[in-house]
Amino acid sequence: MGLYKGFGPAMAATAAAVAMVSPASAATQQAPTAVASETAAVCGVTPRHRDFSEYKQHFTQNVYLRNGPAWGCDILNSASVTSKVDYWCSADGFTYLRTESTKYGWVSNLYLRDGGSAMPC
C-alpha cells in the first residue's frame, strides 16, 4: 500500500482498480482507428480480370458498387437486380465485377445468387 499512502482502505482499492482498468480502456479506444486504417488500405483496389464467366443476372437485390472489398469503402455506383454482370474475382467476401452498362465495383457476396466469383483476386 506504499503507492497509495495517505488514502483510506476504500480509496486505495478504488485507485488500484482504476489503475488496472485504464490501460485496457486505452487499448479499446485505439481499436476503431486500426479498423479504419485497415479499411482504407483495401479501398481503391482494382484487380485484374481473372474470372471469365459469361454475363448473367447474379444479384439478389439492388446493390451498391464499392471501390474496395469492405463495407467501409466508398460507394461508386449502384446496379439493379436485373443487371447482367461479369465477375472478375473475389476477395474478403466481396466480388469485383462489371455490369453490361460498364459500371465497375465490389459487391458483397451476400447479394450474389451463387455466392460470388470462385476465382480469388
Short mmCIF file of C-alpha atoms in Angstrom, two decimals:
data_model
loop_
_atom_site.label_atom_id
_atom_site.label_comp_id
_atom_site.label_asym_id
_atom_site.label_seq_id
_atom_site.Cartn_x
_atom_site.Cartn_y
_atom_site.Cartn_z
CA MET A 1 0.00 0.00 0.00
CA GLY A 2 3.05 2.27 -0.18
CA LEU A 3 1.90 3.72 -3.53
CA TYR A 4 -1.46 4.77 -2.08
CA LYS A 5 -0.07 6.24 1.16
CA GLY A 6 -2.50 8.69 2.75
CA PHE A 7 -5.59 7.05 1.19
CA GLY A 8 -8.03 5.14 3.34
CA PRO A 9 -8.50 1.43 2.53
CA ALA A 10 -11.58 2.08 0.32
CA MET A 11 -9.82 4.86 -1.65
CA ALA A 12 -6.71 2.70 -2.11
CA ALA A 13 -8.82 -0.14 -3.54
CA THR A 14 -10.62 2.24 -5.89
CA ALA A 15 -7.36 3.83 -7.09
CA ALA A 16 -5.84 0.39 -7.70
CA ALA A 17 -8.91 -0.72 -9.69
CA VAL A 18 -8.79 2.43 -11.85
CA ALA A 19 -5.08 1.94 -12.50
CA MET A 20 -5.75 -1.63 -13.65
CA VAL A 21 -8.66 -0.65 -15.95
CA SER A 22 -7.09 2.37 -17.62
CA PRO A 23 -4.65 0.54 -19.94
CA ALA A 24 -7.41 -1.79 -21.19
CA SER A 25 -9.76 1.07 -21.96
CA ALA A 26 -6.97 2.90 -23.81
CA ALA A 27 -6.41 -0.19 -25.99
CA THR A 28 -10.13 -0.44 -26.69
CA GLN A 29 -10.24 3.19 -27.81
CA GLN A 30 -7.42 2.56 -30.30
CA ALA A 31 -9.16 -0.41 -32.00
CA PRO A 32 -11.58 1.63 -34.19
CA THR A 33 -8.61 3.62 -35.57
CA ALA A 34 -6.87 0.38 -36.52
CA VAL A 35 -10.00 -0.93 -38.23
CA ALA A 36 -10.46 2.35 -40.12
CA SER A 37 -6.86 2.29 -41.37
CA GLU A 38 -7.21 -1.36 -42.45
CA THR A 39 -10.40 -0.49 -44.39
CA ALA A 40 -8.67 2.47 -46.04
CA ALA A 41 -5.86 0.15 -47.16
CA VAL A 42 -8.24 -2.08 -49.18
CA CYS A 43 -10.36 0.71 -50.69
CA GLY A 44 -9.49 1.91 -54.18
CA VAL A 45 -8.42 -1.56 -55.34
CA THR A 46 -8.98 -2.56 -58.98
CA PRO A 47 -7.95 -6.19 -59.54
CA ARG A 48 -7.11 -7.97 -62.79
CA HIS A 49 -9.83 -9.77 -64.74
CA ARG A 50 -9.37 -13.43 -63.76
CA ASP A 51 -12.87 -14.97 -63.88
CA PHE A 52 -14.05 -15.15 -67.50
CA SER A 53 -17.60 -16.31 -66.84
CA GLU A 54 -20.41 -15.07 -69.09
CA TYR A 55 -22.66 -12.14 -68.28
CA LYS A 56 -25.59 -13.25 -66.11
CA GLN A 57 -28.11 -11.85 -63.66
CA HIS A 58 -26.41 -12.60 -60.34
CA PHE A 59 -27.88 -10.05 -57.92
CA THR A 60 -30.47 -11.00 -55.30
CA GLN A 61 -31.48 -7.32 -54.90
CA ASN A 62 -30.42 -3.83 -55.99
CA VAL A 63 -26.82 -3.30 -54.88
CA TYR A 64 -24.14 -0.69 -54.33
CA LEU A 65 -20.82 -0.97 -56.17
CA ARG A 66 -17.94 -0.05 -53.84
CA ASN A 67 -14.34 0.95 -54.51
CA GLY A 68 -12.91 -1.88 -52.40
CA PRO A 69 -13.75 -5.22 -50.78
CA ALA A 70 -15.01 -3.83 -47.47
CA TRP A 71 -18.22 -2.31 -46.08
CA GLY A 72 -16.36 0.89 -45.19
CA CYS A 73 -15.24 1.57 -48.77
CA ASP A 74 -16.88 4.34 -50.77
CA ILE A 75 -19.96 3.68 -52.89
CA LEU A 76 -19.16 4.39 -56.55
CA ASN A 77 -22.44 3.48 -58.17
CA SER A 78 -25.42 1.15 -57.94
CA ALA A 79 -26.89 -1.65 -60.03
CA SER A 80 -30.38 -3.12 -60.22
CA VAL A 81 -31.37 -6.71 -59.61
CA THR A 82 -31.96 -7.14 -63.37
CA SER A 83 -28.41 -6.07 -64.32
CA LYS A 84 -26.28 -8.65 -66.08
CA VAL A 85 -22.72 -8.76 -64.75
CA ASP A 86 -19.34 -10.30 -65.48
CA TYR A 87 -17.31 -11.43 -62.46
CA TRP A 88 -13.63 -10.56 -62.31
CA CYS A 89 -12.51 -12.12 -58.99
CA SER A 90 -13.32 -12.37 -55.28
CA ALA A 91 -11.61 -11.20 -52.07
CA ASP A 92 -12.64 -10.84 -48.42
CA GLY A 93 -16.29 -11.79 -49.03
CA PHE A 94 -16.73 -9.37 -51.95
CA THR A 95 -16.64 -9.88 -55.73
CA TYR A 96 -15.29 -7.36 -58.21
CA LEU A 97 -17.48 -7.16 -61.29
CA ARG A 98 -18.51 -5.22 -64.38
CA THR A 99 -22.10 -4.60 -65.41
CA GLU A 100 -23.19 -4.67 -69.06
CA SER A 101 -23.67 -0.91 -68.80
CA THR A 102 -19.94 -0.59 -67.93
CA LYS A 103 -20.16 0.05 -64.21
CA TYR A 104 -17.32 -1.49 -62.17
CA GLY A 105 -17.14 -2.17 -58.44
CA TRP A 106 -17.06 -4.51 -55.47
CA VAL A 107 -20.29 -6.17 -54.27
CA SER A 108 -20.75 -8.26 -51.13
CA ASN A 109 -21.06 -11.96 -51.94
CA LEU A 110 -24.15 -11.95 -49.70
CA TYR A 111 -26.04 -10.23 -52.55
CA LEU A 112 -24.93 -12.63 -55.29
CA ARG A 113 -27.05 -15.72 -56.04
CA ASP A 114 -24.14 -18.08 -56.40
CA GLY A 115 -22.02 -16.57 -53.61
CA GLY A 116 -19.74 -14.59 -55.93
CA SER A 117 -16.72 -15.43 -58.00
CA ALA A 118 -14.82 -18.62 -57.18
CA MET A 119 -11.62 -17.06 -58.60
CA PRO A 120 -9.52 -15.33 -55.92
CA CYS A 121 -8.07 -11.89 -56.77
#
